[in-house]
């Protein structure tokens, strides 16, 4: 059994809010961004960061759901995670998380599940910047021009360079954070965030660069933003190229019954003395299956469309005419024929003796592209086994010129 070293860092992921402003019909942490919930995405970031004890603070009644998300995200780090029940305010929820810290933990990060797309690099950077007696938070510069207002009056400009927008995770030395929480609970004061609570106890808080992806999902518009960010990332590796430029394959099958007039035409050859196949044209099933395979590979429709009864000029035509015209159609569409392989199922004719001739005739009609033809019987089964007709399957490979 592999034992992970007991980490000296813990991450408290507060997820116990109700999400009033998002108003999505479920506690915010369990609202889906894509196929995964806000909490699941937040935990994916947390478990991609350096190993730490992970405490998920869940809404009362949702502990089991939080456990499920935790297990799905933690992988082989499941032993590092646990779920506790949150409180009425965020501050109470953090306090509940602090109560679950392991003895070895000396540094604590407090993270909003609602900042679901926070990159693991930010989490590691915060953990690494916690001082012996100072806390640290990630921030973003403020870009808007800011004004101090009173009612409808603009009172004064505000110097943007003195301001920063705070994100999470916020990191602190454990003992000082616990003491600061003790004081806050005793005083009954609710602070805006952990950094404010920590600073109120007389400690220094520093800041490092946060990430635009660390924004808090608060409103439906924020959820849309998260969805777009994920869609962009997910789409790029799997999106097909605008037009596939590699080789393409196609398949064609054809079946004809015996009972035609005259002699048998098969695989581009005449077979005197053999029963003929019925059908439009000469009934050459091998050629017809090959035509469908080629047209299919090039995405050019099928044999009925190009050679059917609407094209009387092909009535009675032999394989070389069909195949030559097919090759022309492909060339017009920018395709070169790679190779063709066809197999016919039937009791007769005995094919092996004329295989080379047949392959050569078909290949010549296709401008020299290799064509192979194999033959099989079906052990007396089915219409081919009963000698009622012949079935052919062909595949073709073509490529852009
Ligand atoms: N939080 C918590 N316990 C609470 C309130 C909030 O754990 N009693 C958590 C939320 O789950 C969230 C983070 O604190 O991850 C930031 O809070 P906020 O964005 O305000 O979330 P909600 O309180 O759920 O949303 P709202 O204020 O719109 O109801
Ligand atoms: Mg709230």
Short mmCIF file of C-alpha atoms and ligand atoms in Angstrom, two decimals, residues 14-22 28 57 87-90 93 112-114 216-218, ligand 1:
data_model
loop_
_atom_site.label_atom_id
_atom_site.label_comp_id
_atom_site.label_asym_id
_atom_site.label_seq_id
_atom_site.Cartn_x
_atom_site.Cartn_y
_atom_site.Cartn_z
CA UNK A 14 -16.43 26.62 1.25
CA UNK A 15 -19.44 25.43 -0.73
CA UNK A 16 -22.27 25.85 1.77
CA UNK A 17 -23.93 28.93 0.27
CA UNK A 18 -27.40 28.82 -1.22
CA UNK A 19 -26.64 30.82 -4.37
CA UNK A 20 -29.49 33.31 -4.00
CA UNK A 21 -28.19 35.58 -6.75
CA UNK A 22 -27.54 32.73 -9.18
CA UNK A 28 -24.80 27.06 -6.08
CA UNK A 57 -17.84 22.61 3.59
CA UNK A 87 -23.14 27.34 8.73
CA UNK A 88 -25.51 30.26 8.18
CA UNK A 89 -22.76 32.63 7.03
CA UNK A 90 -19.57 32.13 5.08
CA UNK A 93 -18.74 27.79 7.28
CA UNK A 112 -14.60 29.70 -2.52
CA UNK A 113 -16.09 26.79 -4.47
CA UNK A 114 -17.79 29.54 -6.49
CA UNK A 216 -16.49 34.23 -8.61
CA UNK A 217 -19.61 32.72 -10.16
CA UNK A 218 -22.29 34.89 -8.59
N1 LIG B 1 -20.58 30.06 1.52
C1 LIG B 1 -20.61 29.09 2.51
N2 LIG B 1 -21.50 29.17 3.52
C2 LIG B 1 -22.39 30.19 3.57
C3 LIG B 1 -22.39 31.18 2.57
C4 LIG B 1 -21.46 31.09 1.55
O1 LIG B 1 -19.83 28.15 2.46
N3 LIG B 1 -23.26 30.22 4.59
C5 LIG B 1 -19.66 29.92 0.39
C6 LIG B 1 -20.37 29.77 -0.94
O2 LIG B 1 -20.74 28.42 -1.14
C7 LIG B 1 -19.36 30.26 -1.93
C8 LIG B 1 -18.52 31.26 -1.15
O3 LIG B 1 -18.88 31.07 0.22
O4 LIG B 1 -18.53 29.24 -2.45
C9 LIG B 1 -18.79 32.69 -1.61
O5 LIG B 1 -20.13 33.06 -1.31
P1 LIG B 1 -21.17 33.59 -2.38
O6 LIG B 1 -20.55 33.74 -3.70
O7 LIG B 1 -21.89 34.75 -1.77
O8 LIG B 1 -22.15 32.33 -2.49
P2 LIG B 1 -23.64 32.20 -1.98
O9 LIG B 1 -23.76 32.77 -0.63
O10 LIG B 1 -24.02 30.78 -2.17
O11 LIG B 1 -24.44 33.07 -3.04
P3 LIG B 1 -25.51 34.23 -2.74
O12 LIG B 1 -24.82 35.22 -1.85
O13 LIG B 1 -25.90 34.74 -4.08
O14 LIG B 1 -26.65 33.52 -2.02
#
